[in-house]
Structure formats: C-alpha cells, structure tokens
CSV table of C-alpha atoms and ligand atoms in Angstrom, one decimal:
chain,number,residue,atom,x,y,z
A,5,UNK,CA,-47.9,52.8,-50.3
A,6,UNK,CA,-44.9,50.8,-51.3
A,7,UNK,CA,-45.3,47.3,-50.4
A,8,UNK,CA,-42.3,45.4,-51.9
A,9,UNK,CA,-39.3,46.8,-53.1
A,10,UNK,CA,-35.8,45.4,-54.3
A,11,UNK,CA,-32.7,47.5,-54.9
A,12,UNK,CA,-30.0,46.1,-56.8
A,13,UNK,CA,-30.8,42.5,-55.4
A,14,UNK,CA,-28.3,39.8,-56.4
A,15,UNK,CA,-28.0,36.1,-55.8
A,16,UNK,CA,-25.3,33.8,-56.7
A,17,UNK,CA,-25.8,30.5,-55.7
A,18,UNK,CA,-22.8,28.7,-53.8
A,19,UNK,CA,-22.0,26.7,-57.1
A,20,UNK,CA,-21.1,30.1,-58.8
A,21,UNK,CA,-24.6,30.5,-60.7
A,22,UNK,CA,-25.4,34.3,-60.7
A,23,UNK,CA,-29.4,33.4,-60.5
A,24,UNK,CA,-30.2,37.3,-60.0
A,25,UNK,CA,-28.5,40.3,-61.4
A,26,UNK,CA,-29.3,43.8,-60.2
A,27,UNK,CA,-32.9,43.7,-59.6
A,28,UNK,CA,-34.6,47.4,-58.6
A,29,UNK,CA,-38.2,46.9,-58.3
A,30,UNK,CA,-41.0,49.2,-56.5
A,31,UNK,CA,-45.0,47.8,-55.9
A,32,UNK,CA,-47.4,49.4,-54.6
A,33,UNK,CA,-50.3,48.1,-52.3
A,34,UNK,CA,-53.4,46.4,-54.7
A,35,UNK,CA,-51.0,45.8,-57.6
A,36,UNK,CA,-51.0,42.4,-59.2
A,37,UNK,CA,-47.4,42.1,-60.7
A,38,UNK,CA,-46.6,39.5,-62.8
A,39,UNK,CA,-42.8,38.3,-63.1
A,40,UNK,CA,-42.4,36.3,-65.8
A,41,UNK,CA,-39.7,34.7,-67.5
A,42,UNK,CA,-38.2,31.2,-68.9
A,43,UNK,CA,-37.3,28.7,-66.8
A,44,UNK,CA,-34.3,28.9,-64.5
A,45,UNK,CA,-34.6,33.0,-65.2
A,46,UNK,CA,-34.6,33.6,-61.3
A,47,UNK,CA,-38.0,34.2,-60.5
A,48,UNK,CA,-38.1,31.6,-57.5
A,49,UNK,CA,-34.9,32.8,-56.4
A,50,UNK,CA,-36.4,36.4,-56.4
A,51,UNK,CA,-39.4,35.0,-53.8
A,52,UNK,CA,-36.9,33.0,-51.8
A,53,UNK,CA,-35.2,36.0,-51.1
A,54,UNK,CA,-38.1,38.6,-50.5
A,55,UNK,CA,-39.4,35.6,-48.3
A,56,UNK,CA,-36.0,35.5,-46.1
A,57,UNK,CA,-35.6,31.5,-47.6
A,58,UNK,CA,-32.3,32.9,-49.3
A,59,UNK,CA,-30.0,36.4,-48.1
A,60,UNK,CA,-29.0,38.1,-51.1
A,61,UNK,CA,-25.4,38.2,-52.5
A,62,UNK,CA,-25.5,41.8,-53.2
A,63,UNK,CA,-28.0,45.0,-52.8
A,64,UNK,CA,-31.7,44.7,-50.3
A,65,UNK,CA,-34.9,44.6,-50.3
A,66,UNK,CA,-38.2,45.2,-48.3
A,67,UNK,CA,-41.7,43.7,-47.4
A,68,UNK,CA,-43.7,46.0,-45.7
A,69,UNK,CA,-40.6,48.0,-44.8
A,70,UNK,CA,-39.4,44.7,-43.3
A,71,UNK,CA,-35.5,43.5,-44.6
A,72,UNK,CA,-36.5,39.5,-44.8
A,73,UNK,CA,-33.4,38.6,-43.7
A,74,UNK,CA,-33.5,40.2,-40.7
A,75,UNK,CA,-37.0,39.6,-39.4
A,76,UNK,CA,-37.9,36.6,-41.5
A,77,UNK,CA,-40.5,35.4,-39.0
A,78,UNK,CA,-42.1,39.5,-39.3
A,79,UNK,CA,-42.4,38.5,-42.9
A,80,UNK,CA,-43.7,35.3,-43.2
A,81,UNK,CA,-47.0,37.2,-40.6
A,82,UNK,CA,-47.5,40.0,-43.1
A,83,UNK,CA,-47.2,37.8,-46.3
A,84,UNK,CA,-48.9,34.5,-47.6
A,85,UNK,CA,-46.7,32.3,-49.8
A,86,UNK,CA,-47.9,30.0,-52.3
A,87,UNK,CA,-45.5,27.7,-54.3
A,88,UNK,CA,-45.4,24.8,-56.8
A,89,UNK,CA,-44.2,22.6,-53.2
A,90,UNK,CA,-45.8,23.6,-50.7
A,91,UNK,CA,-45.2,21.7,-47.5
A,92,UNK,CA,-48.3,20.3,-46.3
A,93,UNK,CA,-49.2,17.3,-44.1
A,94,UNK,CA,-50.4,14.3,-46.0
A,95,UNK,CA,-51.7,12.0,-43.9
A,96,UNK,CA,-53.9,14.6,-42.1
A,97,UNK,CA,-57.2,15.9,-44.1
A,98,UNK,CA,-57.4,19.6,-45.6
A,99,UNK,CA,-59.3,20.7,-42.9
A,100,UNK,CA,-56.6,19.5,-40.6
A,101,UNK,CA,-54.1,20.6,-42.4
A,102,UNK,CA,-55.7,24.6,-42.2
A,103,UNK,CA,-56.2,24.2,-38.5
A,104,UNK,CA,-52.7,23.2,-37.9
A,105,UNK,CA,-51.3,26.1,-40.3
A,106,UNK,CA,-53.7,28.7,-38.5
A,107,UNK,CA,-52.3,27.9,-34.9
A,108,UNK,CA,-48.9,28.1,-36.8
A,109,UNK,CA,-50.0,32.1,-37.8
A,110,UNK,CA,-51.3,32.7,-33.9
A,111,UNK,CA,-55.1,32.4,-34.9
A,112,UNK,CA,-57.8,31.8,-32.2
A,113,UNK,CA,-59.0,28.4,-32.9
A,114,UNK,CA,-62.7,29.2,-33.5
A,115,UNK,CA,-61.1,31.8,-35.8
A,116,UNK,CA,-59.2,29.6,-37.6
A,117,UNK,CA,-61.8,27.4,-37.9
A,118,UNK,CA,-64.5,30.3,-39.6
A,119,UNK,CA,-61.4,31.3,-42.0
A,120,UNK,CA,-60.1,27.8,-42.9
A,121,UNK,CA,-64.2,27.2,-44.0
A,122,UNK,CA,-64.4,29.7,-45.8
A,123,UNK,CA,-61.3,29.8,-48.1
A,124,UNK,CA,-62.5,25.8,-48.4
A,125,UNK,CA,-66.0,27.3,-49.8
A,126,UNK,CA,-64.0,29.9,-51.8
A,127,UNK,CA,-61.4,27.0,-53.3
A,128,UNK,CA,-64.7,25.0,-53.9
A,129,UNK,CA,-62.7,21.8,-51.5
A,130,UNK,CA,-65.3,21.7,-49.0
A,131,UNK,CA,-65.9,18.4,-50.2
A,132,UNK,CA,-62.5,17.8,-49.7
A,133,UNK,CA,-62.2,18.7,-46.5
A,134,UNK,CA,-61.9,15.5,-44.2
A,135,UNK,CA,-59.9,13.5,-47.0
A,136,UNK,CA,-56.2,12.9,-46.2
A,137,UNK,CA,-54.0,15.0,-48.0
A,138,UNK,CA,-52.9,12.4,-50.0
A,139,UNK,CA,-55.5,11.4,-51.4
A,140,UNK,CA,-56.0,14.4,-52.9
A,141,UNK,CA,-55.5,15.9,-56.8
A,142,UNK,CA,-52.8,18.1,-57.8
A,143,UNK,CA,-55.1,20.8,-58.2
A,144,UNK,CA,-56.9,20.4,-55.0
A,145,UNK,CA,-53.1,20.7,-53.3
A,146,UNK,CA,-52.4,23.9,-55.1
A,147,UNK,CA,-56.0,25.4,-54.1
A,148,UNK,CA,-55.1,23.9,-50.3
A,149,UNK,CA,-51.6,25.6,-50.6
A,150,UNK,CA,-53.2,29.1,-51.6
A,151,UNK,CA,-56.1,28.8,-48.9
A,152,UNK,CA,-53.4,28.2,-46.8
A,153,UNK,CA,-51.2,31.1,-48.2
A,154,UNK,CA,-54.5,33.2,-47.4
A,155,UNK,CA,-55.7,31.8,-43.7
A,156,UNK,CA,-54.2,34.7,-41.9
A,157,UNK,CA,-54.9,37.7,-44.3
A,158,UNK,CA,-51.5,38.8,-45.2
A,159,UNK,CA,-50.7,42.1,-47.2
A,160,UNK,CA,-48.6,40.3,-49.5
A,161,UNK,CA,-49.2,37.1,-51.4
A,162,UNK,CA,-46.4,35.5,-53.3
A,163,UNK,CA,-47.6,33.1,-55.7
A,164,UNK,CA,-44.9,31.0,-57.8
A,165,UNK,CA,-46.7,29.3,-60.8
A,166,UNK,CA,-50.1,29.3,-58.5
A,167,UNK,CA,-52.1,27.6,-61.9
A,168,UNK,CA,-50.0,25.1,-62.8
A,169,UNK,CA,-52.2,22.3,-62.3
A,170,UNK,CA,-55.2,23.7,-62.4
A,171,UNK,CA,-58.1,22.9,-65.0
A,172,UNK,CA,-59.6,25.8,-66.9
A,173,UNK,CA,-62.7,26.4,-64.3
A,174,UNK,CA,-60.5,26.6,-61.3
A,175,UNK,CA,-58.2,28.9,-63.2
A,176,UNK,CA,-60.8,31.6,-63.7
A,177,UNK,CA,-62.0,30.5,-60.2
A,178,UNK,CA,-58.4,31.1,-58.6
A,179,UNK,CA,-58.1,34.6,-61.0
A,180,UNK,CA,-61.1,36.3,-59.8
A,181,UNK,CA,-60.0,35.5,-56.0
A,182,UNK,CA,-56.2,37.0,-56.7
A,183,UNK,CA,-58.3,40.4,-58.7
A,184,UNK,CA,-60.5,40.7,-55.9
A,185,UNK,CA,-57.7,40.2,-53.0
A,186,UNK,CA,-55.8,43.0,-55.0
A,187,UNK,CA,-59.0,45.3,-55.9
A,188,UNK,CA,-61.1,45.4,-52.8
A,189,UNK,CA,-58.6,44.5,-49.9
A,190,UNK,CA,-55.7,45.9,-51.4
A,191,UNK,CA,-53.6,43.0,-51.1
A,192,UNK,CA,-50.6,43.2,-53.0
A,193,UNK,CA,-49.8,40.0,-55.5
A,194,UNK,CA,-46.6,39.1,-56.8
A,195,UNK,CA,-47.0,36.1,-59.3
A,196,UNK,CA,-44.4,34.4,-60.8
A,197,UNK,CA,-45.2,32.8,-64.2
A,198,UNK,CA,-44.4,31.6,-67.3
A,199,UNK,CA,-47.8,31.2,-68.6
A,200,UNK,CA,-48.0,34.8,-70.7
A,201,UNK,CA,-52.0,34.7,-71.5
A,202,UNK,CA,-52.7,33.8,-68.4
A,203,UNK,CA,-50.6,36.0,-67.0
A,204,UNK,CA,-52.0,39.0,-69.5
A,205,UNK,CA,-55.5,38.0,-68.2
A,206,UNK,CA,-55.0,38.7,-64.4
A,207,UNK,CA,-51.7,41.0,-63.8
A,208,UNK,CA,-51.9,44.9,-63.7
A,209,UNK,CA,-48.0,45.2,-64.3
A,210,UNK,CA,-45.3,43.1,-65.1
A,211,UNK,CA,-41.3,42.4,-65.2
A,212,UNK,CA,-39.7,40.2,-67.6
A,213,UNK,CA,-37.0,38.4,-66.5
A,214,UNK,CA,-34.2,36.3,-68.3
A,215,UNK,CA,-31.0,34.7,-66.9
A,216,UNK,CA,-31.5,37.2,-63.9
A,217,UNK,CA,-31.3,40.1,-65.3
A,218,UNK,CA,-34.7,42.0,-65.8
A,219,UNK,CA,-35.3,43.1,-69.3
A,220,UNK,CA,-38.3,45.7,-69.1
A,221,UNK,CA,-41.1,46.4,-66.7
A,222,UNK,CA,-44.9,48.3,-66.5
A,223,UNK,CA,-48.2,48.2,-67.4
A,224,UNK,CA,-49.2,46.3,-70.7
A,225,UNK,CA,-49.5,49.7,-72.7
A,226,UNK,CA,-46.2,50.5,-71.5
A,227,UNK,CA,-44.5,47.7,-72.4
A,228,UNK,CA,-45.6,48.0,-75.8
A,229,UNK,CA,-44.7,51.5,-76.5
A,230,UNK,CA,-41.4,50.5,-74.9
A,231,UNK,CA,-40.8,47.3,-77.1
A,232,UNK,CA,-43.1,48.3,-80.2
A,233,UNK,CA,-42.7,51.8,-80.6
A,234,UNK,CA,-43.7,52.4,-84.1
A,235,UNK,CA,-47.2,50.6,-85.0
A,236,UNK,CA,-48.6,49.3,-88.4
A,237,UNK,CA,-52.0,50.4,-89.1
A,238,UNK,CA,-53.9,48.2,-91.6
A,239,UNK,CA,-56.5,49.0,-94.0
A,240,UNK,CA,-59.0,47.6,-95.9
A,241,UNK,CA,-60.1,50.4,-98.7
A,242,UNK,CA,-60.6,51.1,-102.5
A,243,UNK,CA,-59.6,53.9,-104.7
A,244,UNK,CA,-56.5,54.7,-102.5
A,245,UNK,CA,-54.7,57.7,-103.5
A,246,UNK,CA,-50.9,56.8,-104.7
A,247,UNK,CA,-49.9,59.3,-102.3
A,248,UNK,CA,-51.2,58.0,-99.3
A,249,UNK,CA,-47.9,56.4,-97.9
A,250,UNK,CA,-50.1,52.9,-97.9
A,251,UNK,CA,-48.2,49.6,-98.6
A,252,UNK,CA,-50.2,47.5,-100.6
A,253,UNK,CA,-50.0,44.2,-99.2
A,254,UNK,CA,-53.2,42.1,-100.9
A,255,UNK,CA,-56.1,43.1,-103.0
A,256,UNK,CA,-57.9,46.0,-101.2
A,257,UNK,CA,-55.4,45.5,-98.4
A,258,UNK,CA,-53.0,48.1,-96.9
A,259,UNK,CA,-50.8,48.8,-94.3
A,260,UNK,CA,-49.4,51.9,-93.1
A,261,UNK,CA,-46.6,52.8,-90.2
A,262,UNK,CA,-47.9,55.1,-88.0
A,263,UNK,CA,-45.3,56.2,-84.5
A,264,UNK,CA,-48.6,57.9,-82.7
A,265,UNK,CA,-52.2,56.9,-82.1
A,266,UNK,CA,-52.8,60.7,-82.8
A,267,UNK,CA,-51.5,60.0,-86.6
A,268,UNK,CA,-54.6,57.6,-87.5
A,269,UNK,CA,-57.3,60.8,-88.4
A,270,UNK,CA,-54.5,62.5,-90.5
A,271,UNK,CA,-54.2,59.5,-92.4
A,272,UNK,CA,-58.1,58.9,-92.7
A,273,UNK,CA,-58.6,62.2,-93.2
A,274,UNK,CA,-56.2,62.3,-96.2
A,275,UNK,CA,-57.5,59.1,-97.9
A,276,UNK,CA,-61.0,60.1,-97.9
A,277,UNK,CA,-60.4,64.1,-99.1
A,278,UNK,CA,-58.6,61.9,-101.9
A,279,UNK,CA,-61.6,60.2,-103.0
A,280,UNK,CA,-60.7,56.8,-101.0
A,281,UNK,CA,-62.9,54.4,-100.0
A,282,UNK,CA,-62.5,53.1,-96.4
A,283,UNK,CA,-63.9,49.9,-95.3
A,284,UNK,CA,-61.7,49.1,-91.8
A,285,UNK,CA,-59.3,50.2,-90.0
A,286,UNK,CA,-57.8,48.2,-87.1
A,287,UNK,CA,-54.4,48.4,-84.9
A,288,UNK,CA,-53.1,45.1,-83.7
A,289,UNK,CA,-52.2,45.1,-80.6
A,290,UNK,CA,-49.1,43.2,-79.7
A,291,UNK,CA,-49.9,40.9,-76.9
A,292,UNK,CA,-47.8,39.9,-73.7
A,293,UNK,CA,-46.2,36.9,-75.4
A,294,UNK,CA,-45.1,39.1,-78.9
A,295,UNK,CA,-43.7,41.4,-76.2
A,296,UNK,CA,-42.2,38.7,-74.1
A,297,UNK,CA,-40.4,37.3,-77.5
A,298,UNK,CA,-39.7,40.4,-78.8
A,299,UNK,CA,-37.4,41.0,-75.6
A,300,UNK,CA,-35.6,37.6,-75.4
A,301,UNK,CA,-35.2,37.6,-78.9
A,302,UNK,CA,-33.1,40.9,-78.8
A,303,UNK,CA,-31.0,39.6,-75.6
A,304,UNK,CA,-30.1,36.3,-77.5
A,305,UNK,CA,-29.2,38.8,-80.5
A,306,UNK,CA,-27.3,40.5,-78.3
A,307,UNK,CA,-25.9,38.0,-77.0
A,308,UNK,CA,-24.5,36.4,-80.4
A,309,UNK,CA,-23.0,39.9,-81.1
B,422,ATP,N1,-30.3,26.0,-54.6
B,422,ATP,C1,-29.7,26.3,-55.7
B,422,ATP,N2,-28.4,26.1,-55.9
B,422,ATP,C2,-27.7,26.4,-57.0
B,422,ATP,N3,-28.3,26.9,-58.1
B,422,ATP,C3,-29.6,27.1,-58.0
B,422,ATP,C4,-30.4,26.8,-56.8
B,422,ATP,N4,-31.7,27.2,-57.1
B,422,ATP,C5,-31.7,27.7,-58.3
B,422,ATP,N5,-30.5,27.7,-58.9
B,422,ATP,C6,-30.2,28.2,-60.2
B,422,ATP,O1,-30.5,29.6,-60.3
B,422,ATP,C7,-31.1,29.9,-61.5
B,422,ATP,C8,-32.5,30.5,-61.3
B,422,ATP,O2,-33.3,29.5,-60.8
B,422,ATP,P1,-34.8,29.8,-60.3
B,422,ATP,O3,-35.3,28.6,-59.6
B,422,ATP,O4,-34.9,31.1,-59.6
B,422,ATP,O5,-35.5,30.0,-61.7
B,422,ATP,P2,-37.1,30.2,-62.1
B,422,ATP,O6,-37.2,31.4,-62.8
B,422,ATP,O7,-37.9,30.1,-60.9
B,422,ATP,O8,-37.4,29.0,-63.1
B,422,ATP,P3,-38.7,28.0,-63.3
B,422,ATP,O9,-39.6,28.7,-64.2
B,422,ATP,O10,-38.1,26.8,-63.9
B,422,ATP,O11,-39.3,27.8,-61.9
B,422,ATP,C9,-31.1,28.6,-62.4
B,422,ATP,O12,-29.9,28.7,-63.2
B,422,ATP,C10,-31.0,27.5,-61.3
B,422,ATP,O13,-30.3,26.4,-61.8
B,423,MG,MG1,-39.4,28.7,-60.3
C-alpha cells in the first residue's frame, strides 16, 4: 500500500525562495526512505508540508490518502514526527512530558502510561525519567522527541536529522528501533539526512535532493546502475595475455571496464584459457556518498554550463 505520496509538490517561500521544485514521490508501507541532501536543499520544507505545517505553492500530496492541508489534525494521529526542535516542556520531567503528549494523541491514561514506559525502556531514559526536561542532554531530548514521535503508534514516522546528537551506542540503538518499526510493524519511515553512511546503514531507498529539485531516487543498487553505469573490475594476476583488454595500472595490477556483472566469467574465462594467472578479482562498489557526489557534482557542472 502507498503510504506517502507527492505529485509535483512545490514550495516557494514568501521571500521568493523556491525551497521545492516538482517533487513526485511514491512509498510504500515498511519502507525506510532516506531523503538526503545539503543543507537548505528542502528536505524540512518537504516534512513541513506532508505534515500540513506548510500548504504547498504548487502540485499535492498524501499521508495515508489524507491531503495534510486539509485534515492536518487526521495527519498528525496517523503520523509521528520527530525533528531537530521538537517542542517539549522543560520544566516538567520526561515522564511528564509523555503523559502530557499521550492525552494530547487521545490515549487512556493507564495506556499512556504502559506506552510512555516502555519507549523510556526502549530509548534506554528510564533513568531519566523524573528529571526536568532541562536538565537533560541533547541526546536524551532527541531520544524523548522520538519516544514521543512513537507514543501513539502512528503509520508514519517523519524523522528530520533524528541522530544528530546522538553518540555512537544510541545511534545503533535508535537504527535497530527505526529497522524494526519498518520490518515487523510495517511502519513507514521517512528520514531526512545528510549523514550518507549512516543513512546507507539503515534506509531501504532513498532520494537525493539539491536546491529542491530531486536528482535521482531507489534502492542502493539502483542508484548505482543509474549514476555508475559502466563498472571497473580490478585484478590482481600474472602472465596476462596482451589481448585481454586489461589496463595495467601497478605491478601485477589491472583493471578492466566491464558495463554488466554478466561480463566478469567472459573475462576470467579468457585470461585463464590464455595461460593467466589470477590471484583476485574484486568490484568496488560505489557507496551512497560517491553516488551522492557524483550527482551534485554533475548539477553544479551543469550548472556552470
Ligand atoms: N520559513 C522560511 N522562509 C523563507 N525561506 C525558508 C524558510 N524555511 C526554509 N527556507 C529556505 O528554503 C530552502 C530549503 O530549506 P529547508 O529547511 O527545507 O532545507 P533542509 O534541506 O532541511 O536543510 P538542512 O539540512 O540545513 O536542515 C532554504 O533555501 C531555506 O533558506
Ligand atoms: Mg532541515
């Protein structure tokens, strides 16, 4: 089922900036999608508006089959929303804090209670729990803001730069709740991020993003087919044949252009019939951030032109 969808979605901010260009994008429930791009590319601008904060300039979009704008309240019930500042309460304690929000989302209050426990337990900020607000970390915030995102199960959980602050544990801590959300309750996550490896680590798809416009989108595999279409092989062997099509590039080092996976046992095959010697063959795998480069490179290219 489609979950979140965008057609042609534009925003121009009163002052004339055109934060968001176009945008036609389609999840699906359990996908983790990771929009990324540089900073002021539009990606908050993009949550503000699925989140009914902001009504687009141009073109729609859906949550849930619900048009934000007009049912913002609709929205905010099916979807939890975790950003960099979130609006929380400092002088009452975490706990308090979760109780208030749940009464906010229509929970029961022993219910609220059970749910805001457990996400504390989950967040590992049980400790934390009757501590003011403010006297609390700007990782323990963030973990608050996303139990808080989560207290009243919602379908779909926006999450702009949800690891900023975080230290390494409670990174891996937060990723395995978002896989898990996405995996086994079919929650669909739309992250916003400009941290690549991270991202790479926990999204199943992505969209890039730059000055508003989106550059490319889909799986990891995809993207790299789409932005690195031809792939270079390299080799470590003796007694190459001349023939080979190998590009010498160190002593007993080779490389060789290859456009399909399907090309590699040709190649092998060839070398060895020759009398070659193989020792290793690997294909390096562009990751998200050569990708992401790749793509902004060629718009400011582009752009010069
Ligand atoms: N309220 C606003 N009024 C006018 N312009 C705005 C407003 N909010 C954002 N912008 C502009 O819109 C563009 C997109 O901003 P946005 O906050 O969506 O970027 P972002 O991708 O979230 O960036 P970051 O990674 O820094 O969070 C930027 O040029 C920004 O200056
Ligand atoms: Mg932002």
């Amino acid at each position: 089922m489609e979950t979140v969808i965008t057609r042609n979605l534009s925003k121009t901010y009163s002052g004339g900036t055109e934060a968001l260009k176009d945008l036609s994008l389609s999840l699906k429930e359990g996908e983790v999608f990771g929009f990324l791009g540089p900073n002021g590319a539009g990606k908050t601008t993009t949550v503000r508006l699925l989140t009914g904060v902001l009504t687009p300039s141009g073109g729609s979009c859906q949550v849930m089959g619900i048009h934000p704008g007009d049912r913002p309240e609709k929205v905010h019930l099916l979807s939890g929303i975790m950003t960099e500042h979130a609006q929380m309460y400092d002088h009452m304690t975490g706990m308090e804090n979760l109780m208030f929000y749940a009464a906010a989302f229509g929970l029961e209050k022993g219910e609220g209670q059970r749910r805001s426990e457990s996400l504390l337990r989950e967040l590992e900020l049980t400790e934390e729990r009757d501590r003011k607000l403010a006297a609390y970390s700007t990782g323990m915030r963030q973990r608050l803001s996303l139990a808080r995102a989560l207290l009243h199960r919602p379908r779909v959980l926006f999450l702009d730069e949800p690891t900023s602050g975080l230290d390494p544990e409670n990174v891996q801590n937060v990723n395995r709740m978002i896989r898990d959300l996405a995996l086994k309750e079919g929650i669909t996550v739309f992250l916003c991020t400009h941290q690549l490896r991270y991202a790479q680590e926990v999204c199943t798809r992505f969209g890039l993003i730059d000055q508003g416009v989106l550059l490319a989108s889909g799986t990891l595999e995809q993207l790299r087919e789409e932005v690195f279409p031809s792939k270079c092989l390299h080799i470590r062997a003796a007694k190459v044949p001349e023939d080979a099509g190998l590009l010498p590039r160190g002593p007993g080092e080779y490389v060789a252009e290859i456009h399909e996976t399907e090309d590699i046992p040709h190649l092998i095959r060839k070398i060895v019939e020759a009398g070659g010697e193989i020792y290793s063959v690997t294909l390096p795998r562009p990751s998200l951030e050569e990708i992401y480069f790749a793509l902004t490179a060629g718009r400011k290219e582009a752009q010069v032109r």
